[in-house]
XYZ file of C-alpha atoms in Angstrom:
455
model
C 4.222 17.830 13.853
C 1.721 19.212 16.320
C -1.181 17.087 17.454
C -4.279 17.902 15.444
C -2.297 19.493 12.607
C -3.816 19.016 9.165
C -1.851 16.777 6.848
C -0.961 18.413 3.537
C -1.052 16.344 0.371
C 0.782 17.187 -2.819
C -1.063 17.214 -6.176
C 0.585 13.876 -6.933
C -0.857 12.417 -3.725
C -4.316 13.726 -4.594
C -4.045 12.253 -8.082
C -2.944 8.902 -6.673
C -5.821 8.883 -4.164
C -8.322 9.805 -6.892
C -6.994 7.109 -9.209
C -6.983 4.553 -6.377
C -10.755 4.878 -5.989
C -11.226 3.289 -9.419
C -8.850 0.388 -8.858
C -10.237 -2.990 -7.781
C -9.998 -3.793 -4.096
C -9.448 -7.554 -4.349
C -5.972 -9.112 -4.253
C -6.679 -11.331 -7.268
C -7.804 -8.409 -9.446
C -4.866 -6.257 -8.373
C -2.406 -9.064 -9.049
C -3.915 -9.460 -12.526
C -3.375 -5.765 -13.160
C 0.243 -6.083 -12.007
C 0.749 -8.873 -14.564
C -1.348 -7.548 -17.443
C -0.413 -3.858 -17.318
C 3.349 -4.350 -18.000
C 2.581 -6.846 -20.788
C 0.171 -4.462 -22.484
C 2.595 -1.561 -22.070
C 5.486 -3.618 -23.472
C 3.424 -4.860 -26.420
C 2.225 -1.338 -27.159
C 5.778 0.015 -27.176
C 6.990 -2.849 -29.385
C 4.079 -2.435 -31.780
C 4.609 1.332 -31.964
C 8.333 0.977 -32.626
C 7.671 -1.697 -35.252
C 4.941 0.262 -37.006
C 6.751 3.568 -36.742
C 10.219 2.391 -37.701
C 10.407 -1.014 -39.364
C 6.961 -1.014 -40.968
C 7.232 2.522 -42.336
C 10.841 2.023 -43.456
C 10.070 -1.177 -45.368
C 7.039 0.379 -47.024
C 9.035 3.443 -48.039
C 11.812 1.326 -49.573
C 9.363 -0.888 -51.443
C 7.472 2.129 -52.740
C 10.770 3.744 -53.765
C 11.745 0.618 -55.722
C 8.398 0.496 -57.550
C 8.611 4.216 -58.325
C 12.155 3.740 -59.663
C 10.883 0.987 -61.955
C 8.101 3.269 -63.203
C 10.620 6.078 -63.838
C 12.809 3.651 -65.785
C 9.837 2.559 -67.916
C 9.042 6.189 -68.698
C 12.645 6.773 -69.759
C 12.569 3.674 -72.007
C 9.301 4.769 -73.578
C 10.607 8.236 -74.356
C 14.095 7.065 -75.458
C 12.930 4.406 -77.930
C 10.027 5.815 -79.986
C 10.294 2.988 -82.528
C 8.295 0.769 -80.152
C 5.064 2.650 -80.818
C 2.758 -0.246 -79.900
C 4.651 -0.636 -76.545
C 4.728 -4.438 -76.903
C 8.409 -4.614 -76.048
C 7.926 -2.221 -73.113
C 5.032 -4.257 -71.779
C 6.994 -7.507 -72.128
C 10.012 -6.115 -70.286
C 7.810 -4.688 -67.516
C 5.914 -7.949 -67.118
C 8.853 -10.362 -67.295
C 11.551 -8.360 -65.492
C 9.671 -6.013 -63.179
C 6.355 -7.885 -62.586
C 4.445 -4.760 -63.614
C 1.486 -4.491 -65.953
C 2.078 -1.445 -68.213
C -0.315 0.075 -70.722
C -0.236 3.367 -72.702
C -3.571 5.173 -72.891
C -3.663 7.383 -76.018
C -5.268 10.817 -76.106
C -6.633 10.718 -72.610
C -6.222 12.614 -69.391
C -5.768 11.723 -65.748
C -8.929 10.837 -63.788
C -10.105 13.292 -61.141
C -8.482 12.772 -57.729
C -10.374 10.278 -55.574
C -10.869 10.343 -51.817
C -7.700 9.594 -49.953
C -7.786 6.743 -47.470
C -7.580 7.605 -43.773
C -4.271 6.685 -42.129
C -2.960 4.821 -45.235
C 0.806 4.899 -45.120
C 1.091 3.388 -48.632
C -0.794 6.253 -50.294
C 1.314 8.877 -48.573
C 4.659 7.129 -49.123
C 3.998 6.297 -52.783
C 2.853 9.852 -53.487
C 6.042 11.270 -51.973
C 8.227 8.943 -54.040
C 6.381 9.788 -57.293
C 6.850 13.495 -56.686
C 10.516 12.976 -55.906
C 11.540 10.541 -58.685
C 9.066 11.109 -61.525
C 8.043 14.733 -61.029
C 5.114 14.521 -63.454
C 1.389 14.770 -62.972
C 0.149 11.484 -61.543
C -2.909 9.709 -60.208
C -2.861 6.725 -57.873
C -5.443 4.337 -56.497
C -4.412 2.237 -53.510
C -7.897 1.152 -52.397
C -9.880 0.388 -55.557
C -8.367 -3.073 -55.959
C -7.481 -4.966 -52.837
C -4.490 -6.827 -54.361
C -3.139 -4.182 -56.752
C -1.990 -0.582 -56.798
C -2.779 1.460 -59.906
C -0.539 4.366 -60.924
C -1.172 6.680 -63.889
C 1.539 9.085 -65.123
C 0.841 11.976 -67.523
C 3.186 11.763 -70.543
C 3.759 14.156 -73.456
C 1.292 14.379 -76.386
C -1.732 13.665 -74.166
C -0.702 10.092 -73.428
C -1.013 8.424 -70.026
C 1.007 5.481 -68.790
C -1.013 3.140 -66.614
C 0.917 0.803 -64.316
C -0.586 -1.997 -62.208
C 1.635 -3.364 -59.431
C 0.883 -5.963 -56.833
C 0.294 -4.373 -53.461
C 2.986 -6.541 -51.886
C 5.585 -4.927 -54.211
C 5.037 -1.494 -52.640
C 3.678 -2.335 -49.213
C 4.850 -4.411 -46.243
C 1.642 -6.458 -46.326
C 2.829 -9.255 -44.037
C 3.292 -6.993 -40.994
C -0.001 -8.158 -39.523
C 1.515 -11.629 -39.128
C 4.020 -10.199 -36.667
C 1.240 -8.479 -34.725
C -0.883 -11.620 -34.703
C 1.984 -13.725 -33.402
C 2.846 -11.100 -30.810
C -0.749 -10.780 -29.620
C -1.388 -14.530 -29.707
C 1.712 -15.379 -27.713
C 0.797 -12.669 -25.209
C -2.670 -14.146 -24.685
C -1.230 -17.630 -24.205
C 1.340 -16.407 -21.693
C -1.269 -14.326 -19.875
C -3.564 -17.343 -19.692
C -0.792 -19.431 -18.139
C 0.074 -16.611 -15.728
C -3.574 -16.209 -14.683
C -3.873 -19.967 -14.096
C -0.799 -19.997 -11.845
C -1.934 -16.807 -10.133
C -5.282 -18.358 -9.232
C -3.471 -21.277 -7.649
C -1.368 -18.850 -5.606
C -4.358 -16.734 -4.539
C -6.534 -19.703 -3.540
C -4.546 -20.509 -0.316
C -4.862 -16.865 0.748
C -8.627 -17.002 0.201
C -8.800 -20.234 2.202
C -6.859 -18.571 5.017
C -9.307 -15.642 4.972
C -12.270 -18.049 5.077
C -10.718 -19.919 7.992
C -10.127 -16.676 9.917
C -13.718 -15.576 9.258
C -15.049 -18.958 10.356
C -12.985 -18.759 13.552
C -14.454 -15.333 14.272
C -17.953 -16.782 13.861
C -17.181 -19.801 16.028
C -17.377 -22.264 13.135
C -15.035 -25.091 12.304
C -13.318 -25.322 8.922
C -10.875 -27.873 7.543
C -7.830 -25.732 6.876
C -4.335 -26.854 5.921
C -1.588 -24.372 5.005
C -0.736 -24.488 1.307
C 0.774 -22.284 -1.358
C 3.947 -20.225 -1.309
C 6.325 -20.295 1.639
C 5.071 -16.962 3.027
C 1.438 -18.040 2.731
C 2.163 -21.366 4.450
C 3.969 -19.483 7.207
C 0.918 -17.264 7.703
C -1.288 -20.378 7.737
C 0.826 -22.090 10.402
C 0.799 -18.894 12.452
C -2.997 -18.783 12.177
C -3.309 -22.410 13.326
C -0.999 -21.739 16.269
C -3.086 -18.693 17.212
C -6.245 -20.833 16.941
C -4.748 -23.465 19.248
C -3.765 -20.806 21.791
C -7.249 -19.325 21.770
C -8.841 -22.742 22.191
C -6.401 -23.592 25.001
C -7.181 -20.320 26.811
C -10.902 -20.917 26.369
C -10.584 -24.419 27.736
C -8.590 -23.209 30.752
C -11.075 -20.436 31.475
C -14.025 -22.801 31.128
C -12.389 -25.263 33.505
C -11.711 -22.495 36.021
C -15.244 -21.143 35.804
C -16.697 -24.608 36.207
C -14.635 -25.035 39.358
C -15.726 -21.647 40.723
C -19.331 -22.381 39.818
C -19.210 -25.745 41.594
C -17.714 -24.268 44.766
C -20.169 -21.358 44.937
C -23.173 -23.551 44.169
C -22.046 -25.906 46.961
C -22.039 -23.051 49.460
C -25.443 -21.796 48.283
C -26.827 -25.317 48.576
C -25.605 -25.443 52.179
C -27.359 -22.136 52.850
C -30.620 -23.503 51.412
C -30.383 -26.715 53.465
C -29.647 -24.764 56.629
C -32.639 -22.499 56.010
C -34.920 -25.499 55.576
C -34.169 -26.746 59.111
C -34.740 -23.334 60.670
C -38.076 -22.148 61.963
C -39.899 -20.624 58.985
C -40.199 -17.059 60.173
C -40.417 -13.845 58.157
C -36.694 -13.330 58.523
C -35.976 -16.831 57.158
C -38.233 -16.163 54.139
C -36.264 -12.991 53.466
C -33.032 -14.998 53.658
C -34.443 -17.568 51.189
C -35.276 -14.807 48.719
C -31.790 -13.379 49.119
C -30.248 -16.822 48.475
C -32.434 -17.294 45.353
C -31.468 -13.855 44.113
C -27.820 -14.640 44.738
C -28.197 -17.871 42.731
C -29.688 -15.972 39.791
C -26.969 -13.343 39.948
C -24.296 -16.049 40.109
C -25.708 -17.741 37.015
C -25.713 -14.391 35.214
C -22.129 -13.628 36.133
C -20.909 -17.044 35.076
C -22.869 -16.905 31.825
C -21.326 -13.557 30.958
C -17.828 -14.704 31.912
C -18.164 -17.786 29.706
C -19.696 -15.868 26.835
C -22.587 -18.376 27.241
C -21.919 -20.598 24.289
C -19.722 -18.132 22.487
C -16.587 -19.504 24.103
C -17.860 -22.742 25.566
C -16.970 -24.880 22.558
C -20.464 -25.171 21.075
C -20.334 -25.714 17.316
C -22.364 -23.745 14.791
C -24.906 -25.918 12.967
C -27.874 -25.407 10.657
C -30.761 -24.343 12.917
C -34.462 -23.759 12.346
C -35.022 -20.099 13.210
C -38.791 -20.464 13.164
C -38.691 -23.135 15.874
C -36.470 -21.000 18.125
C -38.646 -17.917 17.724
C -41.857 -19.872 18.335
C -40.399 -21.187 21.598
C -39.518 -17.640 22.690
C -42.964 -16.415 21.601
C -44.639 -19.148 23.618
C -42.668 -18.213 26.739
C -43.644 -14.544 26.382
C -47.319 -15.390 25.857
C -47.348 -17.574 28.969
C -46.266 -14.484 30.903
C -49.324 -12.656 29.593
C -47.710 -10.568 26.828
C -49.242 -10.144 23.379
C -46.495 -11.387 21.048
C -46.544 -11.284 17.235
C -44.077 -13.186 15.040
C -43.232 -12.662 11.365
C -40.459 -14.476 9.447
C -39.486 -13.631 5.853
C -37.047 -15.675 3.786
C -35.187 -18.862 4.549
C -35.833 -20.031 8.142
C -32.620 -22.100 8.231
C -29.590 -20.313 9.685
C -26.123 -21.435 10.817
C -25.618 -20.493 14.469
C -24.743 -22.004 17.823
C -28.237 -22.998 18.944
C -27.911 -22.662 22.722
C -26.062 -19.350 22.547
C -28.496 -17.922 20.004
C -31.464 -19.130 22.076
C -30.095 -17.229 25.057
C -29.661 -14.115 22.900
C -33.315 -14.289 21.858
C -34.451 -15.036 25.405
C -32.561 -12.041 26.817
C -33.948 -9.627 24.205
C -37.533 -10.843 24.525
C -37.308 -10.958 28.327
C -36.033 -7.393 28.342
C -38.948 -6.340 26.109
C -41.473 -8.290 28.244
C -40.163 -6.756 31.468
C -40.959 -3.219 30.309
C -43.776 -3.567 27.781
C -47.096 -5.328 27.260
C -46.917 -5.886 23.512
C -44.007 -7.499 21.677
C -43.353 -7.863 17.951
C -40.628 -10.146 16.581
C -39.729 -9.843 12.878
C -36.967 -11.726 11.077
C -35.703 -11.333 7.514
C -33.309 -13.829 5.928
C -33.669 -13.087 2.212
C -29.952 -12.316 1.793
C -26.798 -13.787 3.331
C -27.527 -11.696 6.447
C -30.172 -12.339 9.099
C -31.857 -9.151 10.347
C -34.062 -9.621 13.416
C -36.089 -6.937 15.223
C -37.569 -7.194 18.721
C -40.014 -4.312 19.376
C -41.949 -3.402 22.514
C -44.321 -0.651 23.592
C -42.477 0.219 26.778
C -40.935 3.548 27.820
C -37.834 3.047 25.675
C -34.251 4.136 26.384
C -32.843 7.647 25.792
C -30.650 7.820 22.726
C -27.553 8.861 24.656
C -27.856 5.799 26.905
C -28.388 3.110 24.256
C -24.730 2.156 24.127
C -24.269 2.402 27.877
C -26.831 -0.334 28.580
C -24.631 -2.864 26.777
C -21.943 -2.432 29.404
C -21.891 -5.086 32.135
C -23.727 -4.314 35.397
C -25.315 -1.111 34.035
C -28.899 -0.534 35.192
C -31.179 2.318 34.264
C -33.171 3.467 37.249
C -35.007 5.893 35.053
C -37.005 5.139 31.907
C -36.925 1.323 31.812
C -35.394 0.334 35.175
C -33.507 -2.319 33.245
C -32.840 -5.693 34.895
C -34.764 -4.802 38.003
C -33.628 -7.226 40.638
C -31.085 -8.702 38.223
C -27.404 -8.327 37.477
C -27.607 -5.915 34.547
C -25.997 -8.431 32.181
C -28.880 -9.365 29.858
C -28.049 -7.025 26.962
C -24.305 -7.411 27.511
C -24.587 -11.191 27.120
C -26.844 -10.775 24.061
C -24.364 -8.491 22.305
C -21.479 -10.771 23.271
C -23.274 -13.709 21.629
C -24.105 -11.652 18.517
C -20.526 -10.495 18.097
C -19.191 -14.006 18.618
C -21.296 -14.923 15.547
C -19.745 -12.088 13.527
C -22.718 -9.730 13.951
C -23.951 -7.072 16.357
C -26.961 -5.646 18.188
C -28.104 -2.020 18.056
C -30.964 -0.238 19.801
C -33.368 2.254 18.249
C -36.885 3.644 18.216
C -39.669 1.089 17.899
C -42.771 1.609 15.715
C -44.728 0.537 18.811
C -43.402 3.549 20.699
C -40.875 1.724 22.869
C -37.491 0.166 22.167
C -36.348 -1.750 19.079
C -33.437 -4.193 19.406
C -31.997 -5.084 15.977
C -29.801 -8.150 15.562
C -27.754 -8.498 12.352
C -25.858 -11.732 11.809
C -24.137 -13.364 8.831
C -26.154 -16.540 8.507
């Protein structure tokens, strides 16, 4: 296949993709569908076969037997006219056939009533009467809940009325089978759902542990569940130990490098103190101070400044942190406004998050006179805006400034005299908390830095 070629999907693929949009996305819901769908399909097939074959067959045979009894009673009535009061006929029908028979003299059949909708008894009994009796008839299968009434037109304007129990012509106990089938299905599904929840819970715990690791939080996790899930849990713990070991080794190395470089810079400062304080020496002091600041910036970025240094996430008062940052900006002569909406308590690594705020506000203070800080924590996400009235950053450069050591000589002259790591460190801290930082247009006319963290 050529690069860039358009993939072609068959109608079946399109149908599957369309149907997949309506399916649940969670593992628990999908597993329930995998269990419930075959059970429902199986029960539907069994119920259809039972109703279509067994149920209809039994009803037809029962109706045929009742119709045969009625035909026999008609033959007896017409073959033995000496029983004009039909007492003997009624006794035989009641004692031998469990039918209630009565002869209505000089009457006619009632007008046809409304036929019931989807009543197999009415249809089956009508077919049997036409086949075995072949006389004008009238039936009522709904007027009396426990009986079926059949009227047959005889000679000389007489009508034979027959009352039969519904159970004689109708498989009335079929609902018991359906009830047992449905009840047992619900019980089995309940047991399956209970076991399924126990199998899904270790996977959810593993997902929570992975999310907590990504946010730098600690969680008590022990592998449980099926063998495959426990294997994934042990693999996750081994990965966590490797990450922590690499972080510890890098922190140890950086601490050693920091100590060695700070020792050399301290020697430079001591040497400069004993020299004659000329203009050249003052320039050297400023260079050494600038080198110290740049060194601290490099080391902070390399460590992730709290993101990888082992600091634990704890419940932190956001209002207190923001008021400290506001106070620092006001001491530098900047008009700073603060607005907090929602719960001020958030779960973050305090030192790392303080540095994030300090970098964003310092960046705004370096290029603007007015600063606005707004925070919203009404949902499970913290959304924080830092606005300034400075010159802003062109849209096509807003992602570039997050790269390490990038300075903008135009527009904002970012990190003038610095290392160009302020925004890079801020985004690194935000992402280590599971969030991010984006830049946009500020209502004040300058730059807006938006921090979004799960808190």
